[in-house]
Short mmCIF file of C-alpha atoms in Angstrom, two decimals:
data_model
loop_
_atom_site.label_atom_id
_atom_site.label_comp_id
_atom_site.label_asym_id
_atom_site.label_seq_id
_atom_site.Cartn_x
_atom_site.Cartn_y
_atom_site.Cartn_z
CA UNK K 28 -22.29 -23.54 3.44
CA UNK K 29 -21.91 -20.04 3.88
CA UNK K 30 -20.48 -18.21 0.67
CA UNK K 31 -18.82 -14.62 1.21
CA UNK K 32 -19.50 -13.05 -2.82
CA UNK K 33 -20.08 -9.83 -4.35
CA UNK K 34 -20.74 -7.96 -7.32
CA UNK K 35 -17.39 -7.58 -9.39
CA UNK K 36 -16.72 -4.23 -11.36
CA UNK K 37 -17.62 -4.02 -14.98
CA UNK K 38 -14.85 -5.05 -17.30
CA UNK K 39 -13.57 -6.66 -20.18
CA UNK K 40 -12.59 -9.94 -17.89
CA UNK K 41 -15.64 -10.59 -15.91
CA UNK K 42 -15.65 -14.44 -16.25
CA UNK K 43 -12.20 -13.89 -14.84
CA UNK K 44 -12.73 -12.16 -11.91
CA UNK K 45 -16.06 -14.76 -11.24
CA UNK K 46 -13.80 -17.67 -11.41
CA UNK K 47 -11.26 -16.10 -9.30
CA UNK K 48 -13.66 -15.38 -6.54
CA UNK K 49 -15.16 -19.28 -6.65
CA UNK K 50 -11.49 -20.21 -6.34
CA UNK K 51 -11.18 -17.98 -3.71
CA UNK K 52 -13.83 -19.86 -2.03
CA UNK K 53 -12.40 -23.10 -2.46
CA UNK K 54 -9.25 -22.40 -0.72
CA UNK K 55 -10.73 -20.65 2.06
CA UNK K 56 -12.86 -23.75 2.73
CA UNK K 57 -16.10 -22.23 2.17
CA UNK K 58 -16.78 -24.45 -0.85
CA UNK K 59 -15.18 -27.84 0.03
CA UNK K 60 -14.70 -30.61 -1.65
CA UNK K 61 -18.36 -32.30 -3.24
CA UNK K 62 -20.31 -29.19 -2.60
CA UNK K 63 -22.64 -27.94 -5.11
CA UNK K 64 -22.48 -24.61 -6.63
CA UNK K 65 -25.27 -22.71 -6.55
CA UNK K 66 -27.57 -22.53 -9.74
CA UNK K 67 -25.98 -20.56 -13.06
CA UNK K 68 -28.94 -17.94 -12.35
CA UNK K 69 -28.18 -17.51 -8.35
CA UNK K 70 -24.21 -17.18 -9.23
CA UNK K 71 -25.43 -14.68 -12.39
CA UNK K 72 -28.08 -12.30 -9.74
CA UNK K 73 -25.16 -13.10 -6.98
CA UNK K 74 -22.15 -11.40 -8.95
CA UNK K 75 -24.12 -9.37 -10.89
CA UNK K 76 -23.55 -10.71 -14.30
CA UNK K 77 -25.09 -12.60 -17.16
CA UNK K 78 -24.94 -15.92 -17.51
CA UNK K 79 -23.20 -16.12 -20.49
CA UNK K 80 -19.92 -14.89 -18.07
CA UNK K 81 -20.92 -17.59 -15.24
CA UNK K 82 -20.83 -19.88 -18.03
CA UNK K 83 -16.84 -18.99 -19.43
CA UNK K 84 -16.33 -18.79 -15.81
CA UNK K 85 -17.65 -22.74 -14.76
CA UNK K 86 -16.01 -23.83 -18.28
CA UNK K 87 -13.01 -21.55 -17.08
CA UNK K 88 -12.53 -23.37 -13.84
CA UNK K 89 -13.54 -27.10 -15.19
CA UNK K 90 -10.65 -26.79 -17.41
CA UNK K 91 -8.39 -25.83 -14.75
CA UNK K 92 -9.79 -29.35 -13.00
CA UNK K 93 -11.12 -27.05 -9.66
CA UNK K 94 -15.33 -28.68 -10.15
CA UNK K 95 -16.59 -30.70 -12.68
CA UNK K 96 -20.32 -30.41 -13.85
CA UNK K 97 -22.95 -32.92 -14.76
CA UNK K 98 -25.70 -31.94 -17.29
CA UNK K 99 -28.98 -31.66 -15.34
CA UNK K 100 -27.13 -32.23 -12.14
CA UNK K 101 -25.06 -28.86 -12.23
CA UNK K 102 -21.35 -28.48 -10.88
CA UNK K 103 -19.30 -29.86 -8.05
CA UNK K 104 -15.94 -28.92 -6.46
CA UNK K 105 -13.95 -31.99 -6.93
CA UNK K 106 -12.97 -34.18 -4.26
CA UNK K 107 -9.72 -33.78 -4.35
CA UNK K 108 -8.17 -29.73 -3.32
CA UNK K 109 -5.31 -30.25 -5.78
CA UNK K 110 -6.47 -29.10 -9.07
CA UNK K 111 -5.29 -31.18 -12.15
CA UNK K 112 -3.42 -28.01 -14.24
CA UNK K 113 -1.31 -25.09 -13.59
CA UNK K 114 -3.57 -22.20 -12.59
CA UNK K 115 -2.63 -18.79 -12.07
CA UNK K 116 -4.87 -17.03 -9.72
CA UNK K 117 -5.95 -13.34 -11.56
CA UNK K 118 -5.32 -11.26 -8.04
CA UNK K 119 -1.07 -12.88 -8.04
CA UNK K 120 -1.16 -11.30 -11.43
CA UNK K 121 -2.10 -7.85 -10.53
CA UNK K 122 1.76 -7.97 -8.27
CA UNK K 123 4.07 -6.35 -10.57
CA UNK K 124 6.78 -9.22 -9.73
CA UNK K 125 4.38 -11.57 -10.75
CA UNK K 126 3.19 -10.14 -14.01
CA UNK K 127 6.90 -10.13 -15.23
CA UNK K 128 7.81 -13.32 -14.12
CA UNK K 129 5.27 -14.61 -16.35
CA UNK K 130 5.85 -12.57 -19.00
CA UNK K 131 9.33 -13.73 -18.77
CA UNK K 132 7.77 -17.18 -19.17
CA UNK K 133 5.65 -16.51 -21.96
CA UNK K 134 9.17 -15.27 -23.46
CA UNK K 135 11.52 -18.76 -23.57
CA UNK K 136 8.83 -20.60 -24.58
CA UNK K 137 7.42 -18.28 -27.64
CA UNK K 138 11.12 -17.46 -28.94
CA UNK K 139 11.52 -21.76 -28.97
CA UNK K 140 7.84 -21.68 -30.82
CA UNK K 141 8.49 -19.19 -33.45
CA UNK K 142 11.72 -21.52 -34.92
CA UNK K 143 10.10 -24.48 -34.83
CA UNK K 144 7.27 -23.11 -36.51
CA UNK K 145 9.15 -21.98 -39.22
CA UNK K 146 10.09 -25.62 -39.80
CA UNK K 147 6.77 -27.03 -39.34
CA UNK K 148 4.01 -24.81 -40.61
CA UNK K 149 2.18 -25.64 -43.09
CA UNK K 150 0.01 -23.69 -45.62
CA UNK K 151 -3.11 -23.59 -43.58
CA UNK K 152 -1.54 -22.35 -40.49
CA UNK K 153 0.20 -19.33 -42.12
CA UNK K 154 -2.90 -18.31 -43.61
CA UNK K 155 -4.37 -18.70 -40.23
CA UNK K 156 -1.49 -16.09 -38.97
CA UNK K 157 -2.37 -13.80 -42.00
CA UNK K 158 -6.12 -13.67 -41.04
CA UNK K 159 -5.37 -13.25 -37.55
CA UNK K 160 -3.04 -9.76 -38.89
CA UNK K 161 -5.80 -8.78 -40.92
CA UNK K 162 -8.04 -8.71 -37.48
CA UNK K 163 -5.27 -6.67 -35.52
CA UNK K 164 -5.03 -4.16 -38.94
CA UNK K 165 -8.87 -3.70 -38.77
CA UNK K 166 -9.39 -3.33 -35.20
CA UNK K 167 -8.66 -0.09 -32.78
CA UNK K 168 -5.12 -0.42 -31.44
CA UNK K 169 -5.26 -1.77 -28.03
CA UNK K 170 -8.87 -2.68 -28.01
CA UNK K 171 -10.47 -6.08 -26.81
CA UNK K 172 -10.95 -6.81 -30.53
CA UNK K 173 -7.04 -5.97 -30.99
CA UNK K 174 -5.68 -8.09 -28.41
CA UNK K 175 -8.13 -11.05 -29.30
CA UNK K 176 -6.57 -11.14 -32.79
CA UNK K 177 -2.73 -10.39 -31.28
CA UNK K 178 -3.38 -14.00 -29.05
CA UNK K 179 -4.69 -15.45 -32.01
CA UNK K 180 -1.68 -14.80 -34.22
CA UNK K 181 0.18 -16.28 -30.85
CA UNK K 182 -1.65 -19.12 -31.07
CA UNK K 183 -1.03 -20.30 -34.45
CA UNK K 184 2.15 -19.87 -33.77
CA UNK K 185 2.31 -22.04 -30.86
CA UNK K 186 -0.16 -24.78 -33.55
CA UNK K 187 2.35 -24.78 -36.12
CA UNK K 188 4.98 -25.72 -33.57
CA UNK K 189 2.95 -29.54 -34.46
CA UNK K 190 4.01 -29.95 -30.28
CA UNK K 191 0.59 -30.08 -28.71
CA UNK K 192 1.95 -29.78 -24.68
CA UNK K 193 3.81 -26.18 -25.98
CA UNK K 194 0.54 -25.34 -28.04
CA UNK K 195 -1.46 -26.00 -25.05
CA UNK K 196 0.75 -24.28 -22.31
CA UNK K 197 1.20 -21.53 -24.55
CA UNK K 198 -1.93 -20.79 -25.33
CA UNK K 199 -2.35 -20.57 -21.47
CA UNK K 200 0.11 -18.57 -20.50
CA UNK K 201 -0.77 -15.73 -23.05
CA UNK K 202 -4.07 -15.30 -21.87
CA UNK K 203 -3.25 -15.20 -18.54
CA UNK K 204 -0.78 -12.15 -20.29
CA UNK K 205 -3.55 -10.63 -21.99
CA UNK K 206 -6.20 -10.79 -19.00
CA UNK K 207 -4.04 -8.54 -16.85
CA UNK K 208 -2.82 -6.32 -19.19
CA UNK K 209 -6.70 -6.01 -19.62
CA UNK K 210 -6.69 -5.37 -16.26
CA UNK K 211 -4.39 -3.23 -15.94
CA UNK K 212 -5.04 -1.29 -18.62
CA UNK K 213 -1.47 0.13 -18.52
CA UNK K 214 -1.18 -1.06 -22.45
CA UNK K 215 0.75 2.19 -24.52
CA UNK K 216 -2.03 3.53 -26.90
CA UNK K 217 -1.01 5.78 -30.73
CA UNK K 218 -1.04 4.95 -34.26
CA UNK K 219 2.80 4.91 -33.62
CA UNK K 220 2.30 2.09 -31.29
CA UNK K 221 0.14 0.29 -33.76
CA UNK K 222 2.18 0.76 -36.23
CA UNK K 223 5.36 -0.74 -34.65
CA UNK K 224 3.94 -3.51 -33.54
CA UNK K 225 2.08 -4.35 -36.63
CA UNK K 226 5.56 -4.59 -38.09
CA UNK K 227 6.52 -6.71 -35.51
CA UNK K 228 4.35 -9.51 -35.93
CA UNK K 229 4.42 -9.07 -40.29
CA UNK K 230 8.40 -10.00 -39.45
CA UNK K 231 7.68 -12.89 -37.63
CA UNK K 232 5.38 -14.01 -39.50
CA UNK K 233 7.58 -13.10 -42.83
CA UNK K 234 10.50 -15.70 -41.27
CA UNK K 235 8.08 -18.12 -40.73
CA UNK K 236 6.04 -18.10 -44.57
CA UNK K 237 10.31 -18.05 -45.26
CA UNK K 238 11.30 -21.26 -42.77
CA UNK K 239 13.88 -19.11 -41.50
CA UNK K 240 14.04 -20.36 -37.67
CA UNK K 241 16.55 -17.83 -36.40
CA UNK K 242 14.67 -15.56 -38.28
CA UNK K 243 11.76 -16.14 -36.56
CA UNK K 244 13.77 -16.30 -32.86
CA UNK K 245 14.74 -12.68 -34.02
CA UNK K 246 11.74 -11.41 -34.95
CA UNK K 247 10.07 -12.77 -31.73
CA UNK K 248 12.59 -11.47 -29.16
CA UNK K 249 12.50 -8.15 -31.19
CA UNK K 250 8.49 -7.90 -30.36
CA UNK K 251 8.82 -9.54 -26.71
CA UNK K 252 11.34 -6.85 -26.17
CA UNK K 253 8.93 -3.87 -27.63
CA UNK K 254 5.97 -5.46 -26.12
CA UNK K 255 7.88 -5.25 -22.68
CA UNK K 256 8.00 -1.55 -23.22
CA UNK K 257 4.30 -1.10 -24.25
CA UNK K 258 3.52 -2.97 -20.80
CA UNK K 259 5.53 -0.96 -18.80
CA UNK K 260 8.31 -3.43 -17.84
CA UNK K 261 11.58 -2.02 -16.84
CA UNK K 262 14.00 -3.34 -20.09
CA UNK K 263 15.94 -5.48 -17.64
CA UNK K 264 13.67 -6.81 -15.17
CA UNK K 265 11.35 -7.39 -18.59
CA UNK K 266 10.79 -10.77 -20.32
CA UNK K 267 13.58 -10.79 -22.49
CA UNK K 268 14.57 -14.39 -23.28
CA UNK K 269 18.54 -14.98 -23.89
CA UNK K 270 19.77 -11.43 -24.42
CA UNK K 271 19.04 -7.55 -22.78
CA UNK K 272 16.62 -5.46 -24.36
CA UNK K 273 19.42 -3.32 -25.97
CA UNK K 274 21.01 -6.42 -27.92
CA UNK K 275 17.25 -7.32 -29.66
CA UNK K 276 16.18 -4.01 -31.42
CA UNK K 277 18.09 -2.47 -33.65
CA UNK K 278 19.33 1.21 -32.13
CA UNK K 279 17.31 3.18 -34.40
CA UNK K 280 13.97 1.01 -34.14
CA UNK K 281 14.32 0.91 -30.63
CA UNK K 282 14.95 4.50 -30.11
CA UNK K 283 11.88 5.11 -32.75
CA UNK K 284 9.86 2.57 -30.18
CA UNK K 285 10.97 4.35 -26.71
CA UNK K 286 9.58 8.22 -28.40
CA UNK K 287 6.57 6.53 -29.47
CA UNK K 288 5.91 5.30 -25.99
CA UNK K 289 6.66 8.37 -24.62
CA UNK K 290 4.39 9.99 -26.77
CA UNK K 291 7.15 12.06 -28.71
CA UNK K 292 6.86 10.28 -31.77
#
């Protein structure tokens, strides 16, 4: 078994780019099916990381049903090549096409989550969204800690939807959001920007506390649409669910959004 892996760059998504590469090596054949990976330490000295990121990376691509491990035994790439779950390899994501398509996912499903978690929530999950605010308020706009918090606020949502498959698949597809925009690092960056988005997610979350479902569709397609913008995504080629850019935002917010991305605001 002869493995082709190298160092990956420093970054905020490390355990990403480790898993990717194993994957790699699973389609190409190198790894095949019932093969051992090499030891945690050998795949930490190999790629150049610690082994706290080999770790998320061997959890990472367990859940995604590509090896399974055995404690004392190590890990495996499973018999079968078909792995169990959706995965979306990182390097697809860094194809602009790609990126919005999945954005454009992440849109239908999240507008669907926000009303029906304005009908099911319950007290523990909107304090859940509040504390997950509070992080985004007390963290640098755009940061790791920023965007941690943001998918956490996401992911209540998607838990007070009371569907697990939507909680599950949502949860999912925003990280796989989050990793590239990581990645990308292509993310808008003022107080403007923090601002208006803040305000964003207080609306949604102010339909929800309210049970207001097409409230809460509103307020969602309002930030999908401003997010879309922060990202880079043309307005029509963007994730908007249901309706163009132009019919989400209000003229004036929307024209106070497009300066603050340009950096006129």
């Amino acid at each position: 078994m002869t493995l082709k892996l190298d160092k990956v760059n420093r970054g905020p998504h490390l355990s990403t780019l480790v898993a990717s590469s194993i994957s790699r090596e699973i389609a190409q054949g190198r790894l095949k099916p019932g093969d051992q990976l090499p030891t945690e330490a050998a795949l930490a000295t190999t790629f150049g990381v610690s082994r706290n990121v080999v770790r998320e990376a061997i959890a990472r691509l367990r859940s995604e049903g590509r090896i399974w491990s055995q404690q004392g035994r190590g890990a495996f790439v499973v018999e079968s090549n078909n792995p169990t779950v959706l995965t979306i390899d990182h390097e697809t994501l860094q194809r602009a096409d790609s990126f919005r398509n999945l954005f454009e996912l992440r849109g239908i499903l999240e507008v669907q989550a926000a009303a029906l978690a304005a009908k099911r929530r319950s007290d523990a999950d909107l304090k859940a969204m509040g504390d997950a605010l509070s992080g985004m308020r007390a963290a640098p706009y755009g940061s790791v800690a920023w965007l941690r918090s943001d998918l956490e606020f996401h992911r209540t949502v998607a838990e007070a939807t009371r569907n697990s498959y939507m909680g599950q698949f949502l949860v999912f597809v925003s990280e796989r959001v989050r990793e590239s925009i990581l990645a990308a690092g292509n993310q808008q960056k003022s107080d403007d920007m923090a601002r208006i988005t803040l305000g964003e997610h207080e609306r949604i979350l102010r339909a929800i506390r309210a049970g207001d479902a097409e409230g809460a569709q509103a307020a969602m397609r309002d930030h999908l649409a401003g997010a879309a913008l922060r990202v880079g995504l043309h307005e029509r080629e963007a994730a908007e669910p249901g309706a163009p850019v132009q019919e989400v935002a209000s003229p004036v917010r929307h024209s106070r959004l497009r300066k603050a991305v340009r950096g006129q605001a």
